[in-house]
mmCIF file of C-alpha atoms in Angstrom:
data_model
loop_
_atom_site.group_PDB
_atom_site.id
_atom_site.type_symbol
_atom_site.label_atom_id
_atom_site.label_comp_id
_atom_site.label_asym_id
_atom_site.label_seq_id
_atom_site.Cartn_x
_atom_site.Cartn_y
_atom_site.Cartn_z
ATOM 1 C CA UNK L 192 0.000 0.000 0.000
ATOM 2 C CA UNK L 193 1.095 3.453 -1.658
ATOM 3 C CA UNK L 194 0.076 6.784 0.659
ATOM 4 C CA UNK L 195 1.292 10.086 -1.095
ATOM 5 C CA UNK L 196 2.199 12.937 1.250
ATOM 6 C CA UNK L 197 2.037 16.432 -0.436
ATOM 7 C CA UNK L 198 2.611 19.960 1.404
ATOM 8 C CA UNK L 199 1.157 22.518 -1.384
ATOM 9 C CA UNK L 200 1.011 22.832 -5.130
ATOM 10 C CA UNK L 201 4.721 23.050 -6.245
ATOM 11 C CA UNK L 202 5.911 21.058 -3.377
ATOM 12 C CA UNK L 203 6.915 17.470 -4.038
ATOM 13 C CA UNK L 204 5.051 14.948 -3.428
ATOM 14 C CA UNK L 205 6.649 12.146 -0.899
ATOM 15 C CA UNK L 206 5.728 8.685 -1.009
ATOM 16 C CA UNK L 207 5.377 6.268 2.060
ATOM 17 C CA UNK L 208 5.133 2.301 1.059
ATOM 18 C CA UNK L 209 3.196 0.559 4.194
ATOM 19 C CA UNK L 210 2.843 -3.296 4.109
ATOM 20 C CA UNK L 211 -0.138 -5.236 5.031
ATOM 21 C CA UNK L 212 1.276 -5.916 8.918
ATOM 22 C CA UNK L 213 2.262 -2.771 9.017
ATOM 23 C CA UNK L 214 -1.289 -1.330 8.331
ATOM 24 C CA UNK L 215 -2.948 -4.071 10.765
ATOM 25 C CA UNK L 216 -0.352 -2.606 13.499
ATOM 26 C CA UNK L 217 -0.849 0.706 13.151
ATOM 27 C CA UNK L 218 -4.598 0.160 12.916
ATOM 28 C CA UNK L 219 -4.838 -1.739 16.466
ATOM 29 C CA UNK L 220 -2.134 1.075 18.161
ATOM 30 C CA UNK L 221 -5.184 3.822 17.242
ATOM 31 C CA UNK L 222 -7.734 1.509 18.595
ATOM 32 C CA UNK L 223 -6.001 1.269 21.544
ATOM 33 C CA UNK L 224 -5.294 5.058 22.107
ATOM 34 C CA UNK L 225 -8.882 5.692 21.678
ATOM 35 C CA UNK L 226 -10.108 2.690 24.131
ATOM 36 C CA UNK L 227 -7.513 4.280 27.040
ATOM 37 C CA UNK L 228 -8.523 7.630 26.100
ATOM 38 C CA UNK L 229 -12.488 7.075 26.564
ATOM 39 C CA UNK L 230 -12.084 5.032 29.695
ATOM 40 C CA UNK L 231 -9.990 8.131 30.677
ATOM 41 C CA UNK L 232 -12.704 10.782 29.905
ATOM 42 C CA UNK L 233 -15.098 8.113 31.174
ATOM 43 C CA UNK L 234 -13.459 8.023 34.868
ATOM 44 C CA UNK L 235 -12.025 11.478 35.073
ATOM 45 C CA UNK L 236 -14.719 13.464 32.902
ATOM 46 C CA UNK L 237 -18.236 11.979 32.920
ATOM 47 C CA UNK L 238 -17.895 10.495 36.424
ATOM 48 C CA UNK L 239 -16.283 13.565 38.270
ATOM 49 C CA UNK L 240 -18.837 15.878 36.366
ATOM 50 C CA UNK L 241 -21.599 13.703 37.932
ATOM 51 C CA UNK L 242 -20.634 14.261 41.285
ATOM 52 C CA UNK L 243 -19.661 17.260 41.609
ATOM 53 C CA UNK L 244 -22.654 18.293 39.104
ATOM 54 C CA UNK L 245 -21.095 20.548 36.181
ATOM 55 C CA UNK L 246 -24.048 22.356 34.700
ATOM 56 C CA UNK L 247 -23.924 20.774 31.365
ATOM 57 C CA UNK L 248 -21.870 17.513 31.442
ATOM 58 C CA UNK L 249 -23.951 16.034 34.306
ATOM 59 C CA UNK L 250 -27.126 16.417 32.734
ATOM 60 C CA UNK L 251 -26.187 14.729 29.515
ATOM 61 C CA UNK L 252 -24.931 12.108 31.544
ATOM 62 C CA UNK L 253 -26.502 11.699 34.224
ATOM 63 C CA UNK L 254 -29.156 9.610 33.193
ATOM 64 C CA UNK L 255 -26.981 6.865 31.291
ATOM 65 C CA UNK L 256 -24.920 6.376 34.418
ATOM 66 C CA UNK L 257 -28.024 6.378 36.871
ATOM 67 C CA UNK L 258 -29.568 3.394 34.812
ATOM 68 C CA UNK L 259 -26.178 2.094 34.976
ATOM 69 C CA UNK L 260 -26.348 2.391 39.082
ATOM 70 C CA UNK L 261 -29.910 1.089 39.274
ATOM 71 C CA UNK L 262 -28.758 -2.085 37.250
ATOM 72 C CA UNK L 263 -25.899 -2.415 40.017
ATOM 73 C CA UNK L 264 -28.042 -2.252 42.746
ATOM 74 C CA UNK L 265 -30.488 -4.839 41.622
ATOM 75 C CA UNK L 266 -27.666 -6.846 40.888
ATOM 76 C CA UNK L 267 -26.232 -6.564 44.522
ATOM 77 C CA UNK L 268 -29.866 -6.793 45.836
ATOM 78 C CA UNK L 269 -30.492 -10.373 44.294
ATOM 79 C CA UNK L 270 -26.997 -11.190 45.432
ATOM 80 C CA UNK L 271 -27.511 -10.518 49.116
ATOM 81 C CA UNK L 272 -31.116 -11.917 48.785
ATOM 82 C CA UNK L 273 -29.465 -15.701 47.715
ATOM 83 C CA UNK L 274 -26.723 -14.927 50.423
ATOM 84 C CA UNK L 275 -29.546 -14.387 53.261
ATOM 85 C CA UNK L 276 -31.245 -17.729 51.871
ATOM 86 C CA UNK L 277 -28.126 -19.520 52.046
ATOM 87 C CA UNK L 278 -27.493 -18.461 55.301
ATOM 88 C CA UNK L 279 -30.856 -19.713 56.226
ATOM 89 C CA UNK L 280 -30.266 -22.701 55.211
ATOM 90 C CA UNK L 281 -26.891 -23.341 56.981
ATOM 91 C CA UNK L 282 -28.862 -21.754 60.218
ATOM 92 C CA UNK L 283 -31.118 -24.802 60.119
ATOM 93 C CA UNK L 284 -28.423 -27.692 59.187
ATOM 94 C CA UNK L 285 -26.387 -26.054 62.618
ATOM 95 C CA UNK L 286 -29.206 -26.414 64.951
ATOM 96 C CA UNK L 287 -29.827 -30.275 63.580
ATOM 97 C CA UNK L 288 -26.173 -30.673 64.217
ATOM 98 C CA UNK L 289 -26.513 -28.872 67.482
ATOM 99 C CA UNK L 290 -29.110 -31.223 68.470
ATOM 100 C CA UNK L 291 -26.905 -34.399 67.550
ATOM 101 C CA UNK L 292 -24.276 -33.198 69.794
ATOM 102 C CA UNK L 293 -26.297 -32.671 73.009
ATOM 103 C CA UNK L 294 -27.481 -36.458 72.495
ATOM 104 C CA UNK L 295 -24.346 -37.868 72.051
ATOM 105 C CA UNK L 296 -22.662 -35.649 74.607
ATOM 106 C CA UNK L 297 -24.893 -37.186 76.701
ATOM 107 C CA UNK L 298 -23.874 -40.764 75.770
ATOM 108 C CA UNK L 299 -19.957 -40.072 75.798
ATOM 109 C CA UNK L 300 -20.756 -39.448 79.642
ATOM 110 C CA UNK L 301 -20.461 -35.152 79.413
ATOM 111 C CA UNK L 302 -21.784 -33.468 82.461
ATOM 112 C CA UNK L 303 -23.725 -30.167 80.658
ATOM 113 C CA UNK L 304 -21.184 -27.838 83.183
ATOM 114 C CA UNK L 305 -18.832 -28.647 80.545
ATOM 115 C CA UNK L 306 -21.001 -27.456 77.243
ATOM 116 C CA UNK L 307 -21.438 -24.532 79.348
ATOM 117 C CA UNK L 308 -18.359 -23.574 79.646
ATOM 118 C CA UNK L 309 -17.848 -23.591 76.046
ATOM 119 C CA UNK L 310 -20.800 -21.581 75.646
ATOM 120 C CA UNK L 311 -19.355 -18.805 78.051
ATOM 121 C CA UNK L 312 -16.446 -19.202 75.810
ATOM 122 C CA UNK L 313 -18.378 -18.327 72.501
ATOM 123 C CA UNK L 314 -20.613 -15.532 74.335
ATOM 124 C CA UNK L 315 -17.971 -13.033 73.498
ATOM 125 C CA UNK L 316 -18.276 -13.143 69.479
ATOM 126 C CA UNK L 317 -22.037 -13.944 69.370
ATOM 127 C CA UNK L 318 -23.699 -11.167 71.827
ATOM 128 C CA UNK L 319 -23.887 -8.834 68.465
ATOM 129 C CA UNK L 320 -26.141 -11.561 66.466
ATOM 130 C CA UNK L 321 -29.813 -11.856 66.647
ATOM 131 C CA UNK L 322 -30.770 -15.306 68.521
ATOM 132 C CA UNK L 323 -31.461 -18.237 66.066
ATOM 133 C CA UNK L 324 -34.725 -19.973 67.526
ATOM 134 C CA UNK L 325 -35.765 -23.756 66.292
ATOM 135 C CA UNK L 326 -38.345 -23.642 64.002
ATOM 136 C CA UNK L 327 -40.716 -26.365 64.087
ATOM 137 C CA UNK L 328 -42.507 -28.548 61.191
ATOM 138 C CA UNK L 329 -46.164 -29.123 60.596
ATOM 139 C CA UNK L 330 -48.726 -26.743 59.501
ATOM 140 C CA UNK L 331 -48.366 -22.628 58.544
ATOM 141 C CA UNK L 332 -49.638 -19.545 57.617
ATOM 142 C CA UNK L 333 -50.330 -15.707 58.173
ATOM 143 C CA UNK L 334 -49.790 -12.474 56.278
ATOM 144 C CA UNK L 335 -47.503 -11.788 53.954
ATOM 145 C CA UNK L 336 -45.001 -9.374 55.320
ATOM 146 C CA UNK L 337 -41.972 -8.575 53.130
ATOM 147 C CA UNK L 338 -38.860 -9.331 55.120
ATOM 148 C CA UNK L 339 -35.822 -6.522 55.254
ATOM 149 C CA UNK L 340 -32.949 -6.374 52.884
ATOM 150 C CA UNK L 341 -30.230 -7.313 55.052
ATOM 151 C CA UNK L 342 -27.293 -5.076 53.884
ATOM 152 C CA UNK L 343 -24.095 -6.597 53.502
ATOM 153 C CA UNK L 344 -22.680 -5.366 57.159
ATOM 154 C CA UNK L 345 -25.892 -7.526 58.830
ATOM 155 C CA UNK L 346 -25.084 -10.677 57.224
ATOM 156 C CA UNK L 347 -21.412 -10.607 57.704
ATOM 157 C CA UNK L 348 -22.162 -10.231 61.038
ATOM 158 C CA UNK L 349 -24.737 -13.195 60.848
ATOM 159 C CA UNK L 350 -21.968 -15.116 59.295
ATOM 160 C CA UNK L 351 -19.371 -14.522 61.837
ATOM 161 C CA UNK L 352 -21.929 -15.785 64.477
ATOM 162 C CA UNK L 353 -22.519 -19.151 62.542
ATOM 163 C CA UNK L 354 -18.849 -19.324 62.197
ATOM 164 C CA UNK L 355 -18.520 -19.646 66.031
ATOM 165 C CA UNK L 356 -21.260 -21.841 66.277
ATOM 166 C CA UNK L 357 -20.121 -23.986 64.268
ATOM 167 C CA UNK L 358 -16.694 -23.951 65.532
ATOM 168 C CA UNK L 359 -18.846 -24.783 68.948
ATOM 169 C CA UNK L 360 -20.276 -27.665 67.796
ATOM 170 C CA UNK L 361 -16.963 -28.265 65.817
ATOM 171 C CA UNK L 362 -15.253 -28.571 69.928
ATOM 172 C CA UNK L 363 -18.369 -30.702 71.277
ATOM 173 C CA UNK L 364 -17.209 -33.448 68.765
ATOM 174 C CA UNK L 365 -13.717 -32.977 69.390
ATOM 175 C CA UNK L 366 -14.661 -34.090 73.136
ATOM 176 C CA UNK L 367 -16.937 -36.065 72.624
ATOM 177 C CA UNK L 368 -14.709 -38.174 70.227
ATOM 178 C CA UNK L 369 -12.352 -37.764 73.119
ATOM 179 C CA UNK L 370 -14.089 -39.447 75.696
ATOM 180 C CA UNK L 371 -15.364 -42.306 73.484
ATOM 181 C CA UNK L 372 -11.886 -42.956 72.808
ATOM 182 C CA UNK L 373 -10.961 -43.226 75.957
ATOM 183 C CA UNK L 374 -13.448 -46.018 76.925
ATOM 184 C CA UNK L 375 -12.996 -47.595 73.787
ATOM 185 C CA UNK L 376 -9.324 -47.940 75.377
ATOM 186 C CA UNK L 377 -10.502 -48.789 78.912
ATOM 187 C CA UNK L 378 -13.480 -51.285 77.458
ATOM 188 C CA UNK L 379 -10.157 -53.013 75.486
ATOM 189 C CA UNK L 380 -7.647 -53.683 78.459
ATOM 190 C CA UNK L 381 -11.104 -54.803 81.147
ATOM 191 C CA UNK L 382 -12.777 -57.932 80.700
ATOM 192 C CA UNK L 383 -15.769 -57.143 78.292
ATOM 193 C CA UNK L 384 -16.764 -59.921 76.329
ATOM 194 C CA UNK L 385 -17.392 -63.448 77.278
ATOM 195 C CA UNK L 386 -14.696 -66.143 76.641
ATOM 196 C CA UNK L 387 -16.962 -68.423 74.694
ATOM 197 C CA UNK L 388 -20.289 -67.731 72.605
ATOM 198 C CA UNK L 389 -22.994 -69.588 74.958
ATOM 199 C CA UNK L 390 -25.163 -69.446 78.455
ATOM 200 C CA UNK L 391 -23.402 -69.513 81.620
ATOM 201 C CA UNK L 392 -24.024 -72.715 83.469
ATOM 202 C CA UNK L 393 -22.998 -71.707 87.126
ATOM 203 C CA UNK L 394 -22.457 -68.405 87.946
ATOM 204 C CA UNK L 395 -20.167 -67.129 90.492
ATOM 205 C CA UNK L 396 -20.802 -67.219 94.662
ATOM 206 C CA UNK L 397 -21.618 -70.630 96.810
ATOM 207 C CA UNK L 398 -22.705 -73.787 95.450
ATOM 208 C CA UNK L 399 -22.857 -77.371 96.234
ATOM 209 C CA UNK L 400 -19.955 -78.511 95.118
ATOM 210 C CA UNK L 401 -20.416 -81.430 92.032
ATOM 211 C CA UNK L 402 -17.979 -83.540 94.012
ATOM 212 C CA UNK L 403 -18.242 -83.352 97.577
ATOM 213 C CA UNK L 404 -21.756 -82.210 97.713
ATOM 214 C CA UNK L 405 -20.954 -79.706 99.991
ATOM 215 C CA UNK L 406 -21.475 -75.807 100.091
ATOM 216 C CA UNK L 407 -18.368 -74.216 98.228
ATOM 217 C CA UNK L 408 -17.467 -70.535 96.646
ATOM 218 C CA UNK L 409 -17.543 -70.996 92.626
ATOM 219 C CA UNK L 410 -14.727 -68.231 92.477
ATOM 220 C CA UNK L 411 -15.750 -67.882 88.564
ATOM 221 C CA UNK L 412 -18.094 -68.319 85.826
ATOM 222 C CA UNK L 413 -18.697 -72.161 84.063
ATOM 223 C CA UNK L 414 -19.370 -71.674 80.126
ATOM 224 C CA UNK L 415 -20.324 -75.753 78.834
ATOM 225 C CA UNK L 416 -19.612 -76.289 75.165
ATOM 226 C CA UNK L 417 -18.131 -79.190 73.544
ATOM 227 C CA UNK L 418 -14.326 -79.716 73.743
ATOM 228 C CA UNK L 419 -12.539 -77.876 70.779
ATOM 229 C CA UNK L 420 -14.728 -74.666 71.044
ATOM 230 C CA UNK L 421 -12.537 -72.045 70.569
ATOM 231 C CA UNK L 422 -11.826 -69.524 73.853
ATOM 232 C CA UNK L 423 -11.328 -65.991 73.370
ATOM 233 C CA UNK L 424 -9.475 -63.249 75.190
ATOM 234 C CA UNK L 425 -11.847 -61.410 76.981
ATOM 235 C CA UNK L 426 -9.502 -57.940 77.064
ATOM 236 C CA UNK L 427 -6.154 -57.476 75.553
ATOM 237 C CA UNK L 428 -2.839 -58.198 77.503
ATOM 238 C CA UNK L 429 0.107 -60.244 78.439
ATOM 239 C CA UNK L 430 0.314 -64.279 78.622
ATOM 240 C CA UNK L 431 1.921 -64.781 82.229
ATOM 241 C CA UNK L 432 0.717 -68.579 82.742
ATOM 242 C CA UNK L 433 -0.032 -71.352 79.655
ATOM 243 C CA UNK L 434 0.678 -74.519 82.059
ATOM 244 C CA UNK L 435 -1.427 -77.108 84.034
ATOM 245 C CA UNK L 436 -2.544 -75.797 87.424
ATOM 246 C CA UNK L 437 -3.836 -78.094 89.441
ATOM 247 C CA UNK L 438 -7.153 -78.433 89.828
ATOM 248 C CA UNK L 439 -7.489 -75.334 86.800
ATOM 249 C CA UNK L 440 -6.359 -78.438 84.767
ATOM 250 C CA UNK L 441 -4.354 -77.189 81.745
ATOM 251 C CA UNK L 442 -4.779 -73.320 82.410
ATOM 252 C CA UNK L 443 -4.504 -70.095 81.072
ATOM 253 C CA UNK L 444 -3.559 -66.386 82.681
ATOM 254 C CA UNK L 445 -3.828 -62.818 81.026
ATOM 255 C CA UNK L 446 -2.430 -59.946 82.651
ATOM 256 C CA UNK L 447 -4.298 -56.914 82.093
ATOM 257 C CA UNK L 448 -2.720 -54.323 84.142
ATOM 258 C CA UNK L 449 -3.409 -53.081 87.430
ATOM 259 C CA UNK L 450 -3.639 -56.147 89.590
ATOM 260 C CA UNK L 451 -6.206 -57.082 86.692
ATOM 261 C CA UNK L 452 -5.960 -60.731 85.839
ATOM 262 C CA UNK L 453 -8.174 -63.171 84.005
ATOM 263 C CA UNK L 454 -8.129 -67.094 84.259
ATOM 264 C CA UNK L 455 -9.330 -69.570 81.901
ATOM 265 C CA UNK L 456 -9.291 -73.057 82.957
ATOM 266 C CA UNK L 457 -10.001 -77.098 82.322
ATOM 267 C CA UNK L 458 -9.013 -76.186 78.376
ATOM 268 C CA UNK L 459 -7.944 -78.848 76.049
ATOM 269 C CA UNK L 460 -5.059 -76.888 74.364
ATOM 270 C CA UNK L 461 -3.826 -73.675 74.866
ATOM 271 C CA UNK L 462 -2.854 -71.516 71.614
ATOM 272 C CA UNK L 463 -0.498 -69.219 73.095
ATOM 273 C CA UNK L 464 2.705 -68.750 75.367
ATOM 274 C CA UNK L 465 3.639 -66.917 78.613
ATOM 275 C CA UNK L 466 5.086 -63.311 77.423
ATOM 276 C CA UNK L 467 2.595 -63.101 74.432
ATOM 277 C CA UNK L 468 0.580 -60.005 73.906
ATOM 278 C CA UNK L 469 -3.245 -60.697 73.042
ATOM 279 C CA UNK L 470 -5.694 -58.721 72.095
ATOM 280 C CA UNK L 471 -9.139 -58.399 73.145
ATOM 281 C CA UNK L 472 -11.281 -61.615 71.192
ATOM 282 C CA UNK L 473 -7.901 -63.005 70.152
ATOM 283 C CA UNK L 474 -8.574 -67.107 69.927
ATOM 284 C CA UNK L 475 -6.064 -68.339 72.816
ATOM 285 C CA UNK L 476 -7.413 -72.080 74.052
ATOM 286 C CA UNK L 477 -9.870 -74.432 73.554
ATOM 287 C CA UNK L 478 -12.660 -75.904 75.860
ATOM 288 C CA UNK L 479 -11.289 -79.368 77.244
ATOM 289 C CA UNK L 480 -12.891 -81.254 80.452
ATOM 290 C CA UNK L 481 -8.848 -80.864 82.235
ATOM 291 C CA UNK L 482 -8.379 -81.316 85.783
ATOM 292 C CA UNK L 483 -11.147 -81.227 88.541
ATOM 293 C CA UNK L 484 -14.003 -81.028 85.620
ATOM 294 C CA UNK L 485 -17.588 -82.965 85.480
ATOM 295 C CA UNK L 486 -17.465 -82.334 81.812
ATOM 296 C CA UNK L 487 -16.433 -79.584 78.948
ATOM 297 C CA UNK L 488 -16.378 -76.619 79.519
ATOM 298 C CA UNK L 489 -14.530 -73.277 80.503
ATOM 299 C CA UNK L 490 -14.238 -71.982 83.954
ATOM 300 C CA UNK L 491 -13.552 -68.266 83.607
ATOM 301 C CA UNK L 492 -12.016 -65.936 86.690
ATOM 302 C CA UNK L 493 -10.926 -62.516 86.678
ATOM 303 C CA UNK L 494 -9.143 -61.297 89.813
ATOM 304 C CA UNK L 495 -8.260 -58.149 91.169
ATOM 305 C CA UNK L 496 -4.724 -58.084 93.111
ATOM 306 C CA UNK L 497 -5.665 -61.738 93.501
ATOM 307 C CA UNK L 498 -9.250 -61.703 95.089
ATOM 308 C CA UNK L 499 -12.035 -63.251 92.798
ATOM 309 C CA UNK L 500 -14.130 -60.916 91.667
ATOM 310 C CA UNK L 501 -17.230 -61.855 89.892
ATOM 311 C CA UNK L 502 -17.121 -61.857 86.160
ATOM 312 C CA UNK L 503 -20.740 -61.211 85.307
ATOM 313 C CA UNK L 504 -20.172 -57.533 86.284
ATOM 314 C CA UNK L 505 -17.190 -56.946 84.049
ATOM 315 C CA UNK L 506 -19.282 -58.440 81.195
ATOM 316 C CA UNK L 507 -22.717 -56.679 81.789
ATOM 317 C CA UNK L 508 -20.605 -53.141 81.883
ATOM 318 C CA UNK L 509 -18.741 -54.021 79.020
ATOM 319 C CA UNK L 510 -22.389 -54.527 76.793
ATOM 320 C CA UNK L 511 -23.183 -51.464 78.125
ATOM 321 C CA UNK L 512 -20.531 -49.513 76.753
ATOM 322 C CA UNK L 513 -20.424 -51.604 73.709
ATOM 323 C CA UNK L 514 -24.177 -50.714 73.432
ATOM 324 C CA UNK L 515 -23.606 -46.725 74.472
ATOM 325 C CA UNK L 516 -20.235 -46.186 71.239
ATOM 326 C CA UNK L 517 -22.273 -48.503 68.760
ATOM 327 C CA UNK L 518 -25.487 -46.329 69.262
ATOM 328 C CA UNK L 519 -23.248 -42.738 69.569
ATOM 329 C CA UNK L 520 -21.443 -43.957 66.554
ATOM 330 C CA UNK L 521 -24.851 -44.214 64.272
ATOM 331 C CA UNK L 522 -25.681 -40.887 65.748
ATOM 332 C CA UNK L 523 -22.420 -39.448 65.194
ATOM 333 C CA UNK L 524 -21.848 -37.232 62.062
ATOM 334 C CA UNK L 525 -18.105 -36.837 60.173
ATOM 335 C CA UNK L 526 -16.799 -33.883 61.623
ATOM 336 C CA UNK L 527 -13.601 -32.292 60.499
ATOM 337 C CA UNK L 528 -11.618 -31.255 62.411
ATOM 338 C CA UNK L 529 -10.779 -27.653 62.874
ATOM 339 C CA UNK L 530 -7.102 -26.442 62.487
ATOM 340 C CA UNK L 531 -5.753 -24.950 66.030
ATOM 341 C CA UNK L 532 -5.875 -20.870 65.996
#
């Protein structure tokens, strides 16, 4: 492309050869100045004259830039409208999970002096907020009544209060995880489950003895099955004893800590060794009919510092805290944990 440059009549005339990229590149470079130079008349001119209301500028403009506001407005309107909804919403999915927590704090054992004090705790950041109330189901009704705008100050303050409720109920899991924990631990290393699946055939206290026929103490609990069925650990520990013990017959001891010691006795073969570690339904002897025995089965003993204690007890509380985490855990929603601040 040819462009011819001329300064008058007798002048000569110069002549400028631009190619095609050249031409594209110049072309962009103008439609660039102009699109700075508008948004610059735009922001400095049309905007400034609106405010500070130039006689003749902010008239002309005026208008185009207040439908321009009203369309922002809406916008931000409908925008804090789906916020507010939202934040209904996660209002009602705290107080379910608010309610979950009081019922399983109450099953992990937590006396409500403690949710208290992590109430007094959260007082501080939610005494701004408005009081969220349960709302119940069923039937409703009444007038129509428009509710307010909330601007966008009210619900970040709305959101800072579910914030710390949540982080409430995040802390009432945390414990409450806590303390199921810790008698999941304690329901481990204390004789909770019985030895062999099956009824009890004589229970512990005085009997007539099957021999003698004469009143005796039954320092333990009788479990008949056939010989062969297996025997399980009824708590984890140590293997201090795997021998024949007199009357016990071929005889097994678990340590469980604490002056805590469980016997099982009259077995036909025992499965493990002094100095192993078991754990809690490990399969560590069989039933057998071994020394002073009317037939097969397991005589089971659990001592404390070396006193018979009756094993029924140990085995009804163990149920009952076997019963109390399975129940908390179908209760129990996943909560994540929160990140220390």
């Amino acid at each position: 492309m040819d462009i011819l440059i001329t300064h008058g009549g007798l002048a000569r005339t110069r002549s400028m050869h631009v190619r095609p990229g050249q031409l594209w590149l110049i072309l962009s470079a103008l439609v660039l100045a102009m699109l700075l130079l508008s948004g610059t008349v735009y922001h400095f001119v049309f905007l400034k004259a609106v405010r500070d209301g130039w006689p003749v500028v902010s008239q002309i403009v005026g208008p185009v830039l207040g439908r321009d506001a009203v369309q922002r407005e809406r916008y931000t309107r409908e925008n804090l409208d789906a916020m507010a909804q939202k934040v209904g919403e996660l209002q009602a999915k705290l107080l379910k999970l608010e309610a979950v927590g009081e019922r399983v704090s109450g099953l992990a054992g937590i006396k409500p002096e403690e949710l208290r004090a992590l109430d007094d705790a959260g007082k501080a950041s939610t005494s701004s907020a408005s009081p969220v109330l349960p709302v119940a189901t069923g039937a409703r009704g009444g007038p129509f009544v428009p509710a307010p705008v909330r601007s966008g100050e009210q619900l970040d303050q709305l959101m800072a209060m579910l914030d710390a409720q949540a982080d409430r109920s995040g802390d009432v899991f945390v414990l409450v995880e806590s303390r199921l924990l810790a008698r999941r631990l304690e329901l481990l290393m204390v004789p909770s489950i019985a030895p062999v699946d099956g009824p009890v055939g004589s229970g512990f206290g005085f009997r007539i003895d099957p021999f003698n026929r004469r009143a005796a103490l039954h320092t333990g609990l009788d479990f008949p099955a056939p010989t062969g069925t297996p025997i399980h650990a009824a708590a984890g520990g140590r293997v201090i004893e795997a021998e024949r013990d007199g009357a016990y017959g071929m005889a097994l001891q678990i340590d469980h800590g604490d002056g805590l010691v469980t016997r099982y006795g009259h077995t036909s073969q025992i499965l493990v060794k002094p100095g192993d570690l078991v754990r809690r339904g490990q399969q560590v002897a069989l039933v057998g009919s071994t020394g002073r025995s009317t037939g097969p089965h397991l005589h089971f003993e659990v001592l404390l510092e070396d006193v018979p204690q009756d094993p029924a007890k140990f085995l009804a509380r163990g149920e009952s805290l076997g019963a109390a985490e399975r129940v908390s855990a179908a209760v129990t929603p996943p909560v994540r944990r929160r990140k220390s601040r």
